[in-house]
Structures are given as structure tokens and as C-alpha cells.
Amino acid sequence: MATRKTKAKSNTSPEELKAFYKDMLLIRRFEEKAGQLYGMGLIGGFCHLYIGQEAVVVGLEAAAKDGDKRITSYRDHGHMLACGMDPNGVMAELTGRIGGYSKGKGGSMHMFSKEKHFYGGHGIVGAQVPLGAGLAFADKYKGNDNVTFAYFGDGAANQGQIYETFNMAALWQLPVIFVIENNQYAMGTAQNRSTSTPDLYTRGAAFGITGEIVDGMDVLAVKAASETATAHCRAGKGPYILEVKTYRYRGHSMSDPAKYRTREEVQKMREERDPIEHVRTMLLQGKHATEEALKDIDKEIKAIVSASADFAKESPEPDLSELWTDIYATQDA
Amino acid sequence: MATEILMPALSPTMEEGTLAKWLVKEGDTVASGDILAEIETDKATMEFEAVDEGIIGKLLVAEGSEGVTVNTPIAVLLAEGETAADISAAPKSEAAPQGSDAPATAAQAAPAHAAPAAITPAPLEPDWPEGTELKQQTVREALRDGMAEEMRRDDTVFLMGEEVAEYQGAYKISQGMLEEFGARRVIDTPITEHGFAGIGVGAAFGGLRPIVEFMTFNFAMQAIDQIINSAAKTLYMSGGQMGAPMVFRGPNGAAARVGAQHSQDYAAWYAQIPGLKVVMPYSASDYKGLMKTAIRDPNPVIFLENEILYGKTFDVPVLEDYTVPFGKARIWREGSDVTLVSFGIGMTYALEAAEKLAEEGISAEVIDLRTLRPIDYDTILASVMKTNRCVTVEEGFPVASIGNHLSATIMQRAFDYLDAPVINCTGKDVPMPYAANLEKHALVTTDEVVAAVKQVTYR
Ligand SMILES: Cc1ncc(C[n+]2csc(CCOP(=O)(O)OP(=O)(O)O)c2C)c(N)n1
Ligand SMILES: [Mg+2]
């Protein structure tokens, strides 16, 4: 067991860089559109945007294979897009329409896709972490080499059930990667106001779980960490902790007065550490892509996102009979 | 193509807001992410960001305008190469209310709304002496005043919870309290409900009077073991030696469109537990008076608030020390044909139904229980003995509801007075759906209450 800080860089290719650029841009544009639809009243309730954190899920997914599972909190749109869920289905869930992944019954915070092994979308802070270990338990039980990515925030990292889970995951050597998305704030609480020691990646030490801190604004660093962690889990060595340092640009949810940090702090992050700009620069400086080619990608992404918004507006509301369905499962015929 | 920028909805419950300040002027070029304006919502002042790039062609709503309804056009954004002359050609943007073809004008925007009228009952036995000066207050303000008055009175009272101090409360209930009472008594906790609820109970054992705020009662499920096994039962288990004089409070029940995990009414859950007291107020004066009583009570009190009620305005008496006793219902409306019993947000449906029924010549007596443990059975029974019919109204689930319990009590104690079975109007027996149309049907509705009354009065 060790805790460490890695600077490992993953091997990459121009194709992969372009794919990262595209995947991250899709999340960003999708979230901007969601914010806009919220402002227009088409999306209601809570809506937590992922803008700024795109490199985290895109980098982690880069080392995932078919059969791997993922589970996260309410800030889930990026995770769904990154694992290949259909933007139309995600956006239509946000507008509460029948074409959404949960037929409009779940909303922004509660969305699922069995096909893509996306186990939600959970509204209760921290609750998804034991669930993620349970998914890993099932895989180990079945004897395959799948891993589960269990994502949670810096605020969630204080919930007691996470430490109960750490203990059991280590005790039973479960193939689960605990991904702490440390965006430095839990709602209006800066991490240093809620956490007695700042380094969350060391929190598994008492249970013998290896932890690693990762620059979450650098998709290649995240990918490298994901490769290490997945290899560890697949080799049957038990759980792994990744503390991924990231930043959310927008408010906690739509109704966030944002008085707990300065506009300059956000602006500085955007200007100096933006994960998408980072890849864009690599592509241009390495001469892997021209401005023109990137503009084409931008256009392509814009078209996907506006199609998803159109779909989400046109998809009808669920039939009233849906109120009474899916409460109990029925025996398979 | 010129597009309209619309007044955004910035919170789940926002219907209108104040355009506090423009941060751009006509002719400015803006990019996505630039701050356009500061908007005051029902909860906070928020920065409103541009989504598209373009040039501000015209500001349609002057800064300082109050009561600007969501989706009102507030500015026109011009694309590159367009001039102000293109504005009249601006298409209605996507979210503009359908069916209105008139071009956006400044006059159409920003109607100056008067302050919302207070909901004034004609209580039969008012909670305050005749002639008492009244002021209009929101539930949010009255609740804060109740807590603050008790904290001034008693140094052992303190408030702890997530975002209660520096953020001023997730729902702005503890606004200004950190400033007045300092960080010793207004304490931000990590997101660890089970832990801080337990610390609160321990502090109460140790002689303090904690107010533990749950950001919402949905999250109190993480802490329910400490609430029930530690707070509610210790007095009994210790043979009366020690207990937990404290308040657990926070919003309970459905807000708006926040889905199954964030929309549940726990009234019946807590009302089931001996050792707890349970309060679920409707009006601002009750929020204040019952909160003060709750803090002084030597037992653990569950104080169930409601996010939708926070912004509602009522008359509140201007009195030095206004308290409302537990176990005393309030009759909001006298009637002779049927008794409507409700509490908390359920009162909105009960009162609305009574109004509609009056138009049809049916006279409903409306009782607000205010506290669910203890329950004021006498007031309910006296009313049922007069009207011979009863309908209960609550937002919670139907099985083992408060209404079920009241029905059983009425059956046992006033069976001979009943001319019809008691009907319980409740939320539907389903988890709360997110879709707007389904959510409306999942909640109890005024029409259902009206229909139930017609059923028990055989009309
Ligand atoms: C058990 C519980 N308590 C409180 C909340 C309210 N809440 C929702 S998100 C949040 C902050 C979580 O912050 P963090 O874990 O850092 O995740 P982030 O939002 O930054 O992604 C809080 C307090 C909740 N949903 N569940
Ligand atoms: Mg966070």
C-alpha cells in the first residue's frame, strides 16, 4: 500500500487527442445548452452542470473496457455522455419527456442506462459509493475482470458510509476505483472548511488502499492514472483511490449565488487551466490538426447538441399512465 | 439573426425576479460566459451569463425593475453585422409564451408587481389579543426571527448544519445569523448528517440546546437512527435522568421538480415515534411561535418546514415574546357541512377547496393541526360532531398516513356522529416523478379535495 503523486503521462496519438477534444467539447456544449434550457424553464428542479470538469470522465473512460461499470452523483451529465449514452436521451430526460433515459420520471439527478453500464445518477450525497462497491462485488462474485468507477465529490468524501465501504472493499479485495472528483467546493463550502486534512487520496491509508492524486485538468494525466488503477483492479489487487483535482466553473446548481469565491478565481482557472483549451493547444502546436479541422469539429458538436435540444423539446411528456408504472417489477415470463 | 434574451429561471421555485443591475450596455460585444446582469431571485442575487455571442442591440428592461416574470424578453442580441434596425425583425425566441405574436416591447416586460398580499384567516380564537399590531412577514423571515429571539434569550441554543453560516443557509433561513451570533453558535458542518445529528444529540445530553438543520429532511434519513434511537428514546431508557432537548428542522416534502429522492413528506414517519414531538406549521406566525416553543421544549422536536411556503407572506403579531403552544389546532375557517383537517402545505389545498366549495354553497370548516405529536383531538372531534363529515388533506403517501390515524380516532370516538366515511386525500402511492405533468398528478390537488367533500356530503 502506498499513497503517491504521479506525473506519469500516457502514450497518446493524434487520433486519440482529437477524440478527447471532441468528447470534452460535447460535454461542454451540452451543458451550456442545458443551462440555457433551464433558464427558459424547459428544465426544472436541480440541474448541476459539469463545465470545467470534462477531462475527468473523458480521461477515466479512456482506460475502460466493455463490461466496466460506472456510478456517480447528481452531477452526472458528463459521465453519461462520456460512456457513450445518447445526448438525445439525456437531454430529453432533463426536460422530463418520454424520450428520456428514465421516460422523464428521473430527471437530471436520476438517470440510468443498463446498456452502457451506467448505474446512475444519485441525489443523496455519498450514497452511490457503497452501491459502486456492490457492483464490483457482483463482478468479483461472477469471476470476471470488470471494474467499477465509483465517482464522488470532495464534500461527499466526508460521509461515513464511504469509510465503511473502504473497509469492506479492501477486506474483500473488490475491483472498484474510488474516483474523488475534488472540484474544491461542496456547494458553498471550500474544501478546507469541511475537511480536517486536505489530501483526500490518503484517506484509504488506514484501510490499506493505494491512493493517487491526479491533475484533473489534464486529460492525459487522468488517462494515465486510469490505466494504472484499472490494471490494479483487473489484476485482482482490490480497490484503488484516485483523487482528481478539478474545478467547476458554474454554480453548484442553477440557483447558486456564488458569493463564496471570487469571479477572478473562476476566470483564472478558465484562462490558465481549461482542459479543452489544453488539448486544443496540443493539437495545434503538434500540428495534428488545423484551425479549420477543429472548427469542423466544433460545428459537428454544435449540431449534435442542438439536435438533442430539439429532440428534448419535441419529445412528448410521458403519458399520465406512466405515473403508475415501474413501481414494482414483475416476474419475468 | 437577432435573438431575444429572456428573463431566466434561476431556481426551482422562481417565477419572477428583480433585474438588479445590467453589467453590459447597448453596443457591447459579449461572448458566451460573460456576465450580462445581476438578477435577484426568491433565494439570492445571481449572475446571469450570456449563452451566445453577439452584440447587445437593446436593453428592454431597465435595471431595478421588480417582478420581471420568467421568460420575459429583457434584451436583444445582434449577430455580427446587424444593426439596431434589425431589432424589429427579431424572431420570437424559442421560449417566449406561445400565442402572443406582438413584438417584444419594454412595456410588455417588467410589470411592477405589488407585494404579494398576505394570506389572512379569520381565526375563531386568535392566537394573539385583539388589537395587537400586525406586520406582514414571509415564513422565511418569521422562522429566522423565532430562532434569533431564542438565541438572544438563551446562550445554550446554537444552530448547526450544512451551509447555515457563511452561505447564509441553503434556503436563506439563517440569513444574518452568523453575523449576529458568531461562529461559536452558528456552525457549518461537513455533509455528514449521521455524524452531526449524533453530535447534536450528545451536546443536548451535555446540557446545550442544539438546533440541527437538515438541508432538507430527505437527508435526515441518513441520520434517522440518531434521531430515533438516541434522541427520542434516551429519556425513557435512562429512567428520566437525561434526554435530548433539541430541535431537528429543515424543509420537508415536495419542492418543485426535484424528483423522487428529494421530494418526500416525513410527517407520518416521525409522528409515529414516542419521545419525539412533531411540528408542521403552515402560517408565518405559527412558524415563529412554534419554533420558539420547540426550542424551549425539554424534548427532541422535529420541525417540518416547507420550501414552497418559505416565500409566502402572512400576518405576524408584533409582540415581545410570541409563542404558540403545542397540541392546539387552529381553526382557519368556520363551517357547518364538512370538516377539513390538514397541516403544513396541505392547508393551501384545504383552504382553496373551502373557497371553491363555498361558491357552491357547501360550508367547510378548516382545521390546521399545526402539531402532529401531540395532536389536538378535541378540536377535530368537536368539529366532526358538528359537521358529521370529515376529509383529511396531506401531501404524504397514503399508506399509514396521518389521515389514516385521524380516521381511526374519529371512528372510535365519534362513530355515531358520522354521516359518511372519512376520506383521506394524500399524495399518490408512487415515488415522486420528475416530469412536470406527472408531478402535478402525484401531488394531492384541490380538485381531489373538492371531489372528496362532494362524496362525503353526497352531492
Ligand atoms: C445526504 C445529503 N446531504 C446533503 C445534500 C445536499 N447537497 C447536494 S450536493 C451537495 C454538495 C456536495 O459537494 P461535493 O461532494 O463536493 O460534490 P460537487 O457538487 O462538488 O460535485 C450538498 C450538500 C444531499 N444531496 N445529500
Ligand atoms: Mg465538490
mmCIF file of C-alpha atoms and ligand atoms in Angstrom, chain A residues 48 53 73-75 123-126 152-157 159 181 183-187 248 252, chain B residues 162-163 191-193 215 218-219 222 262, ligand 1:
data_model
loop_
_atom_site.group_PDB
_atom_site.id
_atom_site.type_symbol
_atom_site.label_atom_id
_atom_site.label_comp_id
_atom_site.label_asym_id
_atom_site.label_seq_id
_atom_site.Cartn_x
_atom_site.Cartn_y
_atom_site.Cartn_z
ATOM 1 C CA HIS A 48 -25.830 20.528 -11.752
ATOM 2 C CA GLN A 53 -14.557 19.002 -15.110
ATOM 3 C CA SER A 73 -23.788 11.618 -8.017
ATOM 4 C CA TYR A 74 -26.355 14.097 -9.328
ATOM 5 C CA ARG A 75 -23.615 15.926 -11.330
ATOM 6 C CA GLY A 123 -29.293 12.518 -5.363
ATOM 7 C CA ILE A 124 -28.119 11.634 -1.883
ATOM 8 C CA VAL A 125 -24.543 12.746 -1.286
ATOM 9 C CA GLY A 126 -22.261 9.726 -0.839
ATOM 10 C CA PHE A 152 -17.943 11.214 -5.671
ATOM 11 C CA GLY A 153 -17.124 14.755 -4.635
ATOM 12 C CA ASP A 154 -14.816 16.371 -2.098
ATOM 13 C CA GLY A 155 -17.856 17.140 0.045
ATOM 14 C CA ALA A 156 -19.144 13.588 -0.201
ATOM 15 C CA ALA A 157 -15.710 12.353 0.880
ATOM 16 C CA GLN A 159 -19.742 10.865 4.568
ATOM 17 C CA GLU A 181 -13.690 14.497 -8.101
ATOM 18 C CA ASN A 183 -13.563 20.413 -7.543
ATOM 19 C CA GLN A 184 -12.613 22.190 -4.317
ATOM 20 C CA TYR A 185 -16.128 23.151 -3.278
ATOM 21 C CA ALA A 186 -19.127 21.373 -1.873
ATOM 22 C CA MET A 187 -21.872 23.821 -2.671
ATOM 23 C CA ARG A 248 -16.342 23.616 -11.612
ATOM 24 C CA HIS A 252 -23.266 24.326 -7.637
ATOM 25 C CA GLU B 162 -24.726 22.357 6.164
ATOM 26 C CA GLU B 163 -24.275 25.864 4.735
ATOM 27 C CA ILE B 191 -22.018 16.808 4.654
ATOM 28 C CA THR B 192 -22.236 14.169 7.341
ATOM 29 C CA GLU B 193 -25.807 14.027 8.586
ATOM 30 C CA MET B 215 -30.661 20.970 4.306
ATOM 31 C CA ASN B 218 -34.651 13.821 2.715
ATOM 32 C CA PHE B 219 -31.087 13.874 4.018
ATOM 33 C CA GLN B 222 -29.031 9.391 6.850
ATOM 34 C CA HIS B 262 -35.685 14.967 -2.882
HETATM 35 C C1 LIG C 1 -27.011 13.363 2.233
HETATM 36 C C2 LIG C 1 -27.125 14.668 1.533
HETATM 37 N N1 LIG C 1 -26.878 15.799 2.209
HETATM 38 C C3 LIG C 1 -26.961 16.994 1.588
HETATM 39 C C4 LIG C 1 -27.306 17.072 0.274
HETATM 40 C C5 LIG C 1 -27.391 18.423 -0.419
HETATM 41 N N2 LIG C 1 -26.237 18.583 -1.310
HETATM 42 C C6 LIG C 1 -26.317 18.248 -2.603
HETATM 43 S S1 LIG C 1 -24.876 18.399 -3.377
HETATM 44 C C7 LIG C 1 -24.078 18.952 -2.015
HETATM 45 C C8 LIG C 1 -22.636 19.296 -2.097
HETATM 46 C C9 LIG C 1 -21.775 18.131 -2.495
HETATM 47 O O1 LIG C 1 -20.485 18.531 -2.832
HETATM 48 P P1 LIG C 1 -19.393 17.575 -3.456
HETATM 49 O O2 LIG C 1 -19.491 16.215 -2.848
HETATM 50 O O3 LIG C 1 -18.088 18.254 -3.361
HETATM 51 O O4 LIG C 1 -19.824 17.383 -4.972
HETATM 52 P P2 LIG C 1 -19.931 18.500 -6.129
HETATM 53 O O5 LIG C 1 -21.307 19.053 -6.035
HETATM 54 O O6 LIG C 1 -18.868 19.489 -5.917
HETATM 55 O O7 LIG C 1 -19.786 17.739 -7.414
HETATM 56 C C10 LIG C 1 -24.978 19.014 -0.948
HETATM 57 C C11 LIG C 1 -24.646 19.478 0.402
HETATM 58 C C12 LIG C 1 -27.598 15.856 -0.396
HETATM 59 N N3 LIG C 1 -27.979 15.837 -1.676
HETATM 60 N N4 LIG C 1 -27.482 14.678 0.239
#
